[in-house]
Short mmCIF file of C-alpha atoms in Angstrom, two decimals:
data_model
loop_
_atom_site.label_atom_id
_atom_site.label_comp_id
_atom_site.label_asym_id
_atom_site.label_seq_id
_atom_site.Cartn_x
_atom_site.Cartn_y
_atom_site.Cartn_z
CA MET A 20 10.37 17.97 10.33
CA LYS A 21 7.44 20.31 9.95
CA ASN A 22 5.73 18.37 7.13
CA LEU A 23 6.54 14.82 8.79
CA LEU A 24 5.02 15.91 11.69
CA LYS A 25 1.74 17.65 9.94
CA ALA A 26 2.18 14.22 7.48
CA ALA A 27 1.70 12.26 10.49
CA MET A 28 -1.43 13.46 12.25
CA ALA A 29 -2.83 10.48 13.47
CA VAL A 30 -2.57 8.70 17.04
CA ALA A 31 0.38 7.14 17.03
CA MET A 32 0.98 3.73 19.01
CA LEU A 33 3.82 1.19 19.43
CA LEU A 34 1.94 -1.54 20.71
CA LEU A 35 3.86 -4.72 21.63
CA MET A 36 2.53 -8.56 22.43
CA VAL A 37 0.51 -8.60 25.63
CA ALA A 38 0.72 -10.16 28.67
CA CYS A 39 -0.76 -13.38 28.09
CA ASN A 40 -1.91 -14.83 32.14
CA GLY A 41 -5.54 -13.79 33.21
CA THR A 42 -6.10 -10.47 33.90
CA LYS A 43 -3.09 -10.10 35.22
CA THR A 44 -0.86 -7.31 33.52
CA ASP A 45 2.87 -6.80 33.53
CA GLU A 46 4.88 -3.11 32.19
CA ALA A 47 6.34 -5.14 29.78
CA TYR A 48 3.02 -6.24 28.18
CA PRO A 49 0.80 -3.96 29.14
CA PHE A 50 -2.79 -6.14 27.94
CA PRO A 51 -4.37 -9.13 29.46
CA MET A 52 -4.24 -11.76 26.29
CA LYS A 53 -4.67 -15.07 26.84
CA TYR A 54 -5.43 -15.68 23.21
CA LEU A 55 -4.19 -14.83 19.39
CA PRO A 56 -5.59 -15.18 16.51
CA VAL A 57 -3.63 -16.93 14.09
CA GLN A 58 -3.56 -17.98 10.21
CA LEU A 59 -2.70 -21.64 10.37
CA GLU A 60 -0.14 -23.44 8.18
CA GLY A 61 -2.11 -23.88 4.79
CA ALA A 62 -5.16 -22.12 5.67
CA LYS A 63 -7.34 -19.11 4.56
CA MET A 64 -9.42 -18.67 7.52
CA TRP A 65 -8.59 -17.12 10.73
CA SER A 66 -7.99 -19.42 13.87
CA ILE A 67 -7.75 -18.62 17.70
CA LEU A 68 -5.16 -20.29 19.77
CA ASP A 69 -5.29 -20.88 23.46
CA LEU A 70 -1.61 -19.40 24.57
CA GLU A 71 -1.64 -21.03 28.09
CA SER A 72 -2.07 -24.75 26.58
CA GLY A 73 -1.24 -24.35 22.42
CA GLU A 74 -5.02 -25.65 22.15
CA VAL A 75 -6.85 -24.29 18.81
CA LYS A 76 -9.84 -23.10 20.66
CA VAL A 77 -11.40 -21.54 17.50
CA LYS A 78 -10.75 -23.12 14.59
CA ASP A 79 -10.65 -21.61 10.96
CA ALA A 80 -13.70 -19.34 11.83
CA TYR A 81 -13.35 -16.14 10.21
CA LYS A 82 -12.27 -15.16 6.57
CA ASN A 83 -11.40 -11.54 7.78
CA MET A 84 -7.75 -11.17 10.66
CA PRO A 85 -9.38 -10.93 14.23
CA SER A 86 -8.44 -7.87 16.35
CA ALA A 87 -5.65 -9.10 19.17
CA VAL A 88 -7.87 -10.94 21.65
CA ILE A 89 -8.02 -8.74 25.13
CA GLY A 90 -9.62 -10.62 27.86
CA ASP A 91 -12.17 -12.43 25.99
CA MET A 92 -13.11 -9.95 23.63
CA TYR A 93 -12.06 -9.37 19.57
CA PHE A 94 -13.70 -8.11 16.73
CA VAL A 95 -13.33 -9.09 13.13
CA MET A 96 -14.38 -7.40 9.75
CA ASN A 97 -17.83 -8.79 8.29
CA GLU A 98 -18.79 -9.46 4.89
CA GLU A 99 -20.58 -5.93 4.47
CA GLY A 100 -17.18 -4.10 5.76
CA THR A 101 -18.83 -3.12 9.34
CA PHE A 102 -17.36 -4.79 12.68
CA ASP A 103 -18.43 -7.40 15.03
CA TYR A 104 -17.33 -8.07 18.47
CA TYR A 105 -16.82 -11.97 19.65
CA ASN A 106 -16.02 -13.42 23.01
CA VAL A 107 -14.05 -16.54 22.54
CA ALA A 108 -16.57 -18.70 24.21
CA ASP A 109 -18.92 -17.86 21.55
CA PRO A 110 -17.29 -17.12 18.39
CA LYS A 111 -20.13 -18.03 15.92
CA THR A 112 -22.69 -15.39 17.55
CA PRO A 113 -21.56 -11.75 17.29
CA VAL A 114 -22.12 -9.89 20.84
CA ASN A 115 -23.25 -7.09 19.39
CA LYS A 116 -26.98 -6.53 18.20
CA GLU A 117 -25.80 -3.60 15.57
CA HIS A 118 -23.03 -3.69 13.33
CA PHE A 119 -20.20 -1.35 14.41
CA GLY A 120 -18.48 1.08 11.67
CA SER A 121 -15.13 1.51 13.23
CA ALA A 122 -13.93 -0.37 16.75
CA THR A 123 -11.17 -0.63 18.83
CA GLU A 124 -10.21 -3.70 20.78
CA PHE A 125 -10.75 -3.59 24.68
CA SER A 126 -8.68 -2.52 27.34
CA ALA A 127 -7.62 -3.96 30.76
CA GLU A 128 -10.78 -2.27 32.17
CA GLY A 129 -13.03 -3.86 29.98
CA TYR A 130 -13.95 -0.93 27.76
CA ALA A 131 -13.85 -0.32 24.18
CA LEU A 132 -14.67 2.64 21.70
CA ALA A 133 -16.96 1.78 18.91
CA SER A 134 -19.16 4.11 16.50
CA LEU A 135 -22.35 3.17 14.62
CA LYS A 136 -22.99 4.20 11.44
CA GLY A 137 -24.46 8.01 11.79
CA LYS A 138 -23.52 8.20 15.37
CA PRO A 139 -20.94 9.46 17.65
CA ILE A 140 -18.32 7.51 19.23
CA SER A 141 -19.23 5.32 21.86
CA ILE A 142 -17.62 3.85 24.87
CA ILE A 143 -18.95 0.73 24.96
CA ASN A 144 -18.52 -2.52 28.03
CA ASP A 145 -18.43 -6.52 27.31
CA LYS A 146 -21.75 -6.82 26.37
CA CYS A 147 -21.52 -4.22 23.64
CA GLU A 148 -23.71 -1.39 25.45
CA VAL A 149 -23.24 2.00 25.31
CA VAL A 150 -21.60 3.34 28.45
CA LYS A 151 -21.03 7.00 27.19
CA GLU A 152 -21.47 8.92 23.94
CA LEU A 153 -19.02 10.89 22.90
CA SER A 154 -19.37 14.57 21.61
CA ASP A 155 -19.56 15.17 18.13
CA SER A 156 -16.70 17.21 18.23
CA VAL A 157 -14.77 13.60 18.70
CA ALA A 158 -13.76 12.68 15.18
CA GLU A 159 -11.24 9.57 16.06
CA CYS A 160 -9.96 7.89 19.29
CA SER A 161 -7.59 4.79 19.84
CA LEU A 162 -8.19 2.61 22.57
CA PHE A 163 -7.93 3.03 26.38
CA CYS A 164 -4.36 2.57 27.93
CA ARG A 165 -4.08 2.92 31.47
CA GLY A 166 -7.24 4.43 31.69
CA LEU A 167 -7.38 7.30 29.25
CA ALA A 168 -7.47 7.18 25.12
CA ILE A 169 -5.83 9.07 22.55
CA ALA A 170 -8.23 11.66 21.07
CA ARG A 171 -8.57 13.46 17.50
CA PHE A 172 -11.06 16.25 18.10
CA THR A 173 -12.34 18.35 14.88
CA THR A 174 -10.22 20.96 15.31
CA ALA A 175 -7.67 18.58 14.55
CA LYS A 176 -5.48 18.51 17.53
CA PHE A 177 -5.15 15.79 20.51
CA GLY A 178 -6.36 15.43 23.98
CA TYR A 179 -7.06 12.75 25.94
CA ILE A 180 -10.16 11.19 27.62
CA ASN A 181 -11.26 8.86 30.63
CA THR A 182 -13.27 5.54 30.72
CA ASP A 183 -16.49 7.93 31.78
CA GLY A 184 -16.34 10.06 28.21
CA LYS A 185 -14.75 12.92 29.75
CA THR A 186 -11.85 14.79 28.65
CA VAL A 187 -9.07 15.18 31.18
CA ILE A 188 -6.09 16.60 29.25
CA PRO A 189 -7.88 19.18 26.71
CA ALA A 190 -6.95 18.72 23.13
CA GLN A 191 -3.79 21.21 22.46
CA TYR A 192 -1.20 19.09 20.77
CA ASP A 193 -0.43 18.02 17.43
CA GLN A 194 0.59 14.57 17.75
CA ALA A 195 -0.12 12.30 21.25
CA ASN A 196 1.08 8.92 22.70
CA PRO A 197 -0.28 6.70 24.62
CA PHE A 198 0.30 5.97 28.11
CA MET A 199 1.10 2.80 27.31
CA TYR A 200 3.69 1.04 30.33
CA GLU A 201 3.61 3.97 32.84
CA ASP A 202 1.86 7.25 33.57
CA HIS A 203 3.53 9.55 31.40
CA ALA A 204 2.96 9.81 27.58
CA VAL A 205 5.32 11.96 25.04
CA VAL A 206 3.59 14.73 22.85
CA MET A 207 4.54 17.58 20.37
CA LYS A 208 3.04 21.03 19.27
CA GLN A 209 4.07 22.28 16.22
CA ARG A 210 5.28 25.61 16.33
CA ASP A 211 3.51 28.61 14.24
CA ASN A 212 5.26 29.43 11.29
CA ASP A 213 8.21 27.43 12.05
CA SER A 214 9.74 23.98 11.79
CA ILE A 215 10.27 23.59 15.42
CA VAL A 216 8.42 21.36 17.13
CA ASP A 217 7.64 21.23 20.76
CA ILE A 218 8.15 18.07 22.67
CA CYS A 219 6.54 17.89 26.20
CA PHE A 220 6.54 14.69 28.61
CA ILE A 221 3.52 14.93 30.81
CA ASN A 222 1.84 12.57 32.93
CA LYS A 223 -2.41 11.75 33.35
CA MET A 224 -3.11 14.89 34.54
CA GLY A 225 -2.05 16.77 32.19
CA THR A 226 1.13 18.41 33.73
CA GLU A 227 4.20 18.99 31.73
CA THR A 228 7.14 17.10 33.94
CA PHE A 229 10.20 18.08 30.88
CA LYS A 230 9.56 20.31 27.65
CA THR A 231 12.44 20.30 25.21
CA ASN A 232 12.39 21.15 21.40
CA SER A 233 13.07 19.31 18.24
CA THR A 234 16.30 20.56 17.80
CA MET A 235 17.66 19.80 21.14
CA TYR A 236 16.37 15.95 21.11
CA ARG A 237 14.96 13.42 18.52
CA PRO A 238 12.95 10.60 20.47
CA LEU A 239 13.43 6.84 18.84
CA THR A 240 10.40 5.22 20.17
CA GLN A 241 6.88 6.74 21.35
CA ASN A 242 6.52 5.28 25.03
CA PHE A 243 8.41 5.72 27.97
CA ASN A 244 9.26 2.64 29.57
CA LYS A 245 10.87 1.60 32.29
CA GLY A 246 10.98 5.20 33.13
CA VAL A 247 13.09 6.29 30.30
CA LEU A 248 12.66 7.47 26.60
CA PRO A 249 16.04 6.60 24.15
CA VAL A 250 16.65 10.12 22.29
CA VAL A 251 18.96 11.13 19.62
CA ASN A 252 21.22 13.83 21.32
CA MET A 253 20.76 16.67 18.27
CA SER A 254 24.09 18.18 19.62
CA LYS A 255 25.87 15.08 18.89
CA GLN A 256 23.85 13.31 16.41
CA ASP A 257 25.66 9.87 16.95
CA THR A 258 25.01 10.03 20.49
CA VAL A 259 22.29 7.80 21.95
CA ILE A 260 20.72 9.12 25.67
CA CYS A 261 17.90 8.12 27.88
CA LEU A 262 15.73 10.62 29.48
CA SER A 263 13.97 10.58 32.53
CA VAL A 264 10.13 11.75 32.94
CA GLU A 265 11.68 14.45 34.31
CA GLY A 266 14.13 15.20 31.32
CA LYS A 267 17.37 14.07 33.53
CA GLU A 268 20.28 11.88 31.30
CA VAL A 269 19.81 8.87 32.94
CA GLU A 270 21.19 5.19 32.59
CA ASN A 271 19.42 2.76 29.47
CA PRO A 272 17.61 -0.23 31.45
CA PHE A 273 17.88 -1.99 28.31
CA ALA A 274 21.38 -1.91 28.16
CA VAL A 275 22.94 -4.95 26.87
CA PRO A 276 25.36 -6.04 30.28
CA GLU A 277 28.97 -6.16 29.14
CA LYS A 278 29.30 -10.08 30.00
CA ILE A 279 26.44 -10.58 27.08
CA LYS A 280 28.27 -8.36 24.70
CA LYS A 281 31.68 -10.30 25.22
CA ASP A 282 30.14 -13.88 24.33
CA GLY A 283 29.93 -12.22 20.72
CA TYR A 284 26.50 -12.78 19.65
CA ASP A 285 25.60 -10.23 15.87
CA GLN A 286 22.82 -8.28 17.60
CA HIS A 287 20.57 -8.15 20.52
CA SER A 288 17.06 -7.02 21.25
CA ALA A 289 15.57 -6.81 24.29
CA THR A 290 12.80 -9.16 25.24
CA GLY A 291 9.85 -7.79 27.86
CA LYS A 292 11.29 -10.89 29.98
CA GLY A 293 14.31 -9.22 30.76
CA GLY A 294 16.59 -11.21 28.36
CA PHE A 295 17.57 -10.49 24.95
CA VAL A 296 17.19 -12.20 21.50
CA VAL A 297 20.37 -12.97 20.03
CA THR A 298 21.37 -13.72 16.76
CA LYS A 299 25.19 -15.63 15.42
CA GLY A 300 24.77 -15.78 11.33
CA ASP A 301 21.15 -15.95 10.61
CA LYS A 302 20.07 -18.13 13.41
CA ALA A 303 18.60 -16.84 16.65
CA GLY A 304 17.99 -17.70 20.41
CA VAL A 305 17.79 -16.29 23.67
CA VAL A 306 19.57 -15.27 26.69
CA ASP A 307 18.21 -14.31 30.09
CA ALA A 308 19.72 -11.31 32.03
CA GLN A 309 22.50 -13.32 33.06
CA GLY A 310 23.37 -14.05 29.42
CA ASN A 311 22.75 -17.87 30.31
CA LEU A 312 21.12 -19.49 26.80
CA VAL A 313 17.99 -20.35 27.80
CA VAL A 314 16.16 -20.53 23.77
CA PRO A 315 19.28 -22.63 21.62
CA ILE A 316 20.71 -20.56 18.78
CA LYS A 317 19.18 -22.55 16.07
CA TYR A 318 16.11 -20.67 14.56
CA ARG A 319 15.52 -18.65 11.86
CA ASP A 320 12.95 -15.68 13.77
CA ILE A 321 11.66 -15.24 17.83
CA ILE A 322 8.60 -13.09 18.34
CA ASP A 323 8.41 -12.50 21.88
CA VAL A 324 4.59 -12.75 22.32
CA CYS A 325 3.93 -12.62 26.39
CA PRO A 326 5.76 -13.06 29.79
CA ASP A 327 6.75 -17.13 29.30
CA ARG A 328 5.60 -17.40 25.36
CA PHE A 329 7.73 -17.30 22.21
CA LEU A 330 6.62 -17.61 18.64
CA LEU A 331 9.66 -19.98 17.13
CA SER A 332 10.18 -20.35 13.57
CA GLU A 333 12.68 -23.36 12.15
CA LYS A 334 11.17 -22.90 8.50
CA GLU A 335 10.22 -19.61 6.62
CA GLY A 336 6.90 -18.63 7.22
CA VAL A 337 6.00 -20.97 9.76
CA TYR A 338 6.25 -20.51 13.89
CA PHE A 339 5.10 -22.71 16.52
CA LEU A 340 4.27 -21.69 20.15
CA ALA A 341 6.99 -22.58 23.06
CA ASP A 342 7.50 -21.87 26.38
CA ALA A 343 10.19 -19.14 27.87
CA ASN A 344 13.06 -22.19 27.31
CA GLY A 345 12.08 -23.32 23.75
CA LYS A 346 9.95 -26.57 24.65
CA PRO A 347 6.84 -26.42 22.42
CA VAL A 348 3.46 -25.78 23.61
CA GLY A 349 0.72 -27.39 21.53
CA ASN A 350 1.39 -28.66 17.78
CA ALA A 351 0.20 -25.67 16.55
CA LYS A 352 1.58 -24.98 12.94
CA ILE A 353 1.41 -20.95 12.68
CA ALA A 354 1.47 -18.76 9.37
CA HIS A 355 0.64 -15.32 10.68
CA ALA A 356 -0.11 -13.78 14.06
CA ASN A 357 -2.08 -10.69 15.52
CA GLY A 358 -1.26 -10.13 18.83
CA THR A 359 -1.39 -5.82 18.14
CA PRO A 360 -3.76 -3.79 19.52
CA SER A 361 -3.53 -0.94 17.31
CA ALA A 362 -6.89 -0.30 16.18
CA VAL A 363 -8.66 3.32 16.01
CA ALA A 364 -12.49 4.01 16.37
CA THR A 365 -13.90 7.26 14.04
CA ARG A 366 -17.06 9.17 13.92
CA GLY A 367 -19.88 6.98 12.26
CA PHE A 368 -20.44 10.32 9.80
CA ILE A 369 -18.69 12.82 8.16
CA ASP A 370 -19.09 16.42 7.30
CA VAL A 371 -20.05 15.77 3.45
CA ALA A 372 -19.34 19.47 2.42
CA ILE A 373 -15.37 19.58 3.60
CA THR A 374 -15.27 16.02 2.77
CA ALA A 375 -16.08 17.08 -0.74
CA SER A 376 -14.24 20.38 -0.62
CA ASN A 377 -11.27 17.85 0.51
CA LEU A 378 -11.54 15.20 -2.69
CA MET A 379 -12.24 17.86 -5.18
CA GLY A 380 -9.17 19.79 -4.24
CA MET A 381 -7.40 16.88 -5.47
CA PHE A 382 -8.00 17.46 -9.21
CA ASN A 383 -8.49 20.39 -11.75
CA GLU A 384 -8.21 20.55 -15.37
CA GLN A 385 -4.53 20.05 -15.63
CA GLY A 386 -4.28 17.14 -13.80
CA PHE A 387 -4.89 14.87 -10.67
CA VAL A 388 -2.31 14.93 -7.90
CA PRO A 389 -0.01 13.89 -8.14
CA VAL A 390 -0.36 13.12 -11.64
CA ALA A 391 -0.50 16.09 -14.78
CA LYS A 392 -1.99 15.88 -18.10
CA GLY A 393 0.79 14.49 -20.52
CA ALA A 394 2.46 12.50 -17.59
CA THR A 395 3.96 9.31 -18.75
CA VAL A 396 6.10 6.26 -16.65
CA GLY A 397 9.15 8.68 -16.81
CA ALA A 398 7.60 10.96 -14.95
CA ILE A 399 6.71 8.40 -12.14
CA LEU A 400 9.61 6.55 -12.12
CA GLN A 401 10.61 7.78 -8.38
CA ALA A 402 7.35 6.13 -7.25
CA ILE A 403 8.42 2.44 -9.15
CA ASP A 404 10.70 -0.06 -7.73
CA THR A 405 12.90 0.15 -10.03
CA ARG A 406 15.39 -2.34 -8.81
CA ASN A 407 12.21 -4.67 -9.07
CA ALA A 408 11.87 -4.10 -12.94
CA GLU A 409 10.68 -7.69 -13.86
CA ALA A 410 7.68 -7.25 -11.72
CA TYR A 411 6.61 -4.06 -14.32
CA VAL A 412 6.94 -6.30 -17.44
CA GLY A 413 3.79 -6.91 -18.93
CA GLN A 414 1.81 -4.55 -15.98
CA ASP A 415 -0.39 -1.06 -17.10
CA ALA A 416 -1.36 -0.33 -13.71
CA LEU A 417 0.78 1.24 -10.64
CA ALA A 418 -0.84 1.50 -6.97
CA MET A 419 0.37 5.03 -5.57
CA GLY A 420 -1.57 4.71 -2.05
CA GLY A 421 -5.42 4.66 -2.30
CA THR A 422 -4.16 5.99 -6.35
CA LEU A 423 -4.34 3.67 -9.21
CA ILE A 424 -2.58 4.47 -11.85
CA SER A 425 -3.33 3.28 -15.60
CA PHE A 426 -1.14 3.52 -18.70
CA ALA A 427 -1.75 3.61 -21.96
CA GLY A 428 0.87 0.29 -22.39
CA PRO A 429 2.92 -1.53 -20.40
CA ILE A 430 5.15 -0.07 -17.36
CA ALA A 431 7.94 -2.41 -18.52
CA SER A 432 8.77 -4.71 -21.37
CA LYS A 433 11.43 -7.66 -22.24
CA GLY A 434 13.56 -8.06 -25.14
CA ALA A 435 14.87 -10.82 -26.55
CA ASP A 436 18.19 -10.22 -25.09
CA GLY A 437 16.00 -10.85 -21.49
CA GLN A 438 16.67 -7.50 -21.06
CA VAL A 439 13.79 -5.21 -18.80
CA THR A 440 13.16 -2.04 -20.61
CA PHE A 441 10.85 0.68 -18.59
CA ASN A 442 8.22 2.26 -21.84
CA VAL A 443 9.44 5.72 -20.21
CA GLU A 444 7.14 7.20 -23.08
CA THR A 445 3.82 5.55 -22.47
CA PRO A 446 1.55 7.87 -21.32
CA VAL A 447 -0.71 8.00 -18.40
CA ARG A 448 -4.30 7.05 -19.65
CA MET A 449 -6.59 7.55 -16.25
CA VAL A 450 -5.80 8.09 -12.45
CA GLY A 451 -8.53 5.96 -10.25
CA PHE A 452 -9.49 7.24 -6.91
CA ASP A 453 -11.27 5.40 -3.64
CA PHE A 454 -13.10 6.70 -0.70
CA PRO A 455 -14.72 4.22 1.45
CA VAL A 456 -17.50 5.67 2.98
CA ILE A 457 -19.26 1.68 4.56
CA SER A 458 -18.78 3.03 8.31
CA TYR A 459 -20.60 6.03 7.58
CA ALA A 460 -24.36 6.35 7.27
CA ASP A 461 -26.47 4.86 4.93
CA GLY A 462 -26.97 8.11 1.96
CA THR A 463 -23.44 9.63 2.41
CA GLU A 464 -22.32 8.42 -0.80
CA ASP A 465 -25.12 9.54 -2.54
CA GLU A 466 -25.30 13.56 -0.86
CA LEU A 467 -21.30 13.16 -1.75
CA VAL A 468 -21.19 12.55 -5.29
CA ALA A 469 -24.17 15.06 -5.89
CA LEU A 470 -22.37 17.65 -4.15
CA MET A 471 -19.19 17.39 -5.77
CA GLY A 472 -21.06 17.13 -9.44
CA ALA A 473 -22.83 20.12 -7.67
CA ASN A 474 -19.56 22.01 -7.74
CA MET A 475 -17.44 20.56 -10.82
CA GLY A 476 -17.48 24.16 -12.75
CA LYS A 477 -15.16 25.53 -9.58
CA ASN A 478 -12.65 22.64 -11.38
CA GLY A 479 -12.62 23.55 -14.80
CA PHE A 480 -15.22 20.85 -15.66
CA VAL A 481 -19.17 20.78 -17.02
CA SER A 482 -21.50 18.05 -16.82
CA THR A 483 -22.45 15.67 -19.62
CA GLY A 484 -25.46 13.66 -17.53
CA GLY A 485 -24.37 10.56 -15.78
CA ASN A 486 -21.89 12.40 -13.24
CA VAL A 487 -19.49 12.99 -16.12
CA PHE A 488 -17.88 16.10 -16.41
CA GLU A 489 -15.14 17.27 -19.31
CA SER A 490 -12.90 20.23 -19.52
CA GLU A 491 -11.86 22.18 -22.53
CA ASN A 492 -8.59 21.04 -21.05
CA GLY A 493 -9.57 17.84 -22.39
CA THR A 494 -9.90 16.07 -19.41
CA ALA A 495 -12.68 14.44 -17.80
CA VAL A 496 -14.12 13.20 -14.64
CA ALA A 497 -16.27 10.53 -14.07
CA LEU A 498 -18.07 10.37 -10.67
CA GLY A 499 -19.51 6.58 -8.99
CA TYR A 500 -20.23 4.67 -6.10
CA LYS A 501 -20.67 1.03 -5.16
CA ASN A 502 -21.21 -0.97 -2.06
CA GLY A 503 -19.63 1.70 0.15
CA ILE A 504 -17.01 3.16 -1.82
CA VAL A 505 -16.62 6.56 -3.87
CA ARG A 506 -15.08 6.27 -6.85
CA ILE A 507 -13.36 9.12 -8.85
CA ASN A 508 -12.00 8.20 -12.19
CA TYR A 509 -10.27 10.79 -13.96
CA TYR A 510 -9.47 10.55 -17.41
CA MET A 511 -6.53 12.43 -19.60
CA ASN A 512 -8.04 11.60 -22.59
CA LYS A 513 -12.24 12.90 -22.47
CA ALA A 514 -12.48 10.58 -25.35
CA GLU A 515 -12.21 7.64 -23.32
CA VAL A 516 -14.41 8.94 -20.60
CA GLN A 517 -16.72 5.84 -19.07
CA PRO A 518 -19.45 6.52 -16.66
CA LEU A 519 -19.93 4.57 -13.63
CA PRO A 520 -22.40 3.03 -11.58
CA ALA A 521 -24.37 5.02 -8.86
CA GLU A 522 -25.27 1.96 -6.60
CA SER A 523 -27.12 2.87 -3.08
CA ARG A 524 -26.38 1.05 -0.42
CA LYS A 525 -29.59 -0.97 1.03
CA GLY A 526 -31.47 1.80 3.12
CA ALA A 527 -29.63 4.65 1.30
CA LYS A 528 -31.90 7.87 1.78
CA PRO A 529 -32.66 9.68 -2.02
CA ALA A 530 -29.41 12.46 -1.89
CA LYS A 531 -30.37 15.62 -1.15
CA LYS A 532 -31.71 18.55 -3.59
#
C-alpha cells in the first residue's frame, strides 16, 4: 500500500460526464455542460455537439481533442503543444492572447487554472484574464470542484485552495480527492516508516469528520456520493459496506432493488438518473428506479451523459445521441467523445537543478533504469504481452511508459510452421527517454542539458564532445533537444552512439554558463 500510494502522488479524480441543461447542476452530474466534443464517424478532426438539439455546432474544427466543455468554454492543444481556450460562440478565435503551457477546464463558478510559460499557476476568468497568481510553492492544481481545487505544493503534499487563491485546507496530505458531488472529501496520509495509511473524511473547512486507516477499510471510490463512500471491510475481505461522512455504516443508496434483481438481468450499473444500465448477454438497455424498461435491451454499449441524454451504440465504434427513453436526438454518428473534466495545471517553470538530478538518477555506467547493460529480450519478457506474440514479429522496439527500448534485432520471429518465437537472446541496443519541456519557459532545455552535461562525471561518464558521453564500462549517453523535448539516448555499446540535435525553441535564452 505504501509504494502504491507514493507512486500515485498525483491528484486523483473520478469524474463522470456531467449536466447539460444551462448552468444548472445536479449532484449526479456536478458540472454544467451543454456541449460535447466528438469525433464523427470517419472524421480525423474534432467537432462540438449541442447536447440539447443534437446539432453539430462546430464541425471538424480541431486536430487535437478538445477538453470537456463547461458552460461555453473549453481548451485545445495547438500546433506548438501549448493550449488555447475557446468559446463555442467563436470556435476559431482563441479567447486568450498568450498561449498557456497548461490548463484546466472551467468550473461551474466560471474559473479555471492555467499557467503561462515561465510563470506560476494563475486563476483565470472566462475572458482568460488573470484573477489571481498563485504562490511559486504551488506546483500543480486540479480544476475547481464546488469552489475548491486540489493543490500539490513543492513539499509534495496536497491541500486545497479556493477561487480567491487562498489555501483554505493546509498542504498535509499524501493523497487528496475533490469535493465532487458534495461538501466532503477523502484524503490520505502515509505514516512514517510504516505501510499503514491513515484515511480521513473532511469537510470544506478541513475539519475531520471521521478517521480510520488501511487496516480497517479500503475505499472503492474516491468520492462521496449521496452521502456515502463504498469501502471494503478489511476484517471481512469480501464484504463491501457504505460509510457515512461520520464513518457510520449506512445503507447503500445505489443498491439494486430486489424487483430489478428478480428480472434476471446479467449486470446492473447505476445511472445518474436513478435507474440502471442493465445487460442480458451482450446487449444493454436501461431500466428506471422502479424497474420499468425505458431503453430497449438491444444496444452494444450505453454511456450515461447527462440527466436526459445517453450515447447509444448499435454497432461497434459508432454511437448516437439519445434522450432518456432512447429516442435519437439529432443525426450525428459519433466515433469518440470527451465529456470527462480531468485536466491538471502545472507551474510554467521547473527547478532545473532538481530536474537534472532526477533525470540523471535514471542511469549510470551500468544501465538505464530498468534496463541493465547486457539485457536481452528474455530479461524484459515481463513487460511484453506474450499472449499477443504476433504483434512483436519483426518489431525491434518496445515502448515502456515514457521509455523506448531498441533491440539489435526483432523481438519475435515467425517460423515456416507459423509458430511465433520470442528471440530471448536478442540484446538491447539502446534505451531512449523523452522529457517534454514545451510548457516551460523557452531556454529550459538549454539549461537542463547544460547542467546534466556538466555533471555527467558523477555518473561515470566523460565527454567526447557534442553532448556525447562515454563510460569505461563501454556504455554511452547522447543528450539533445528539439521542439521542446529533451531526449536522452543510452547506448549499451559506445561504438554505436550518435549525437542528437540541440535546437532551441524560437526565442530561447542562451544556456547559463
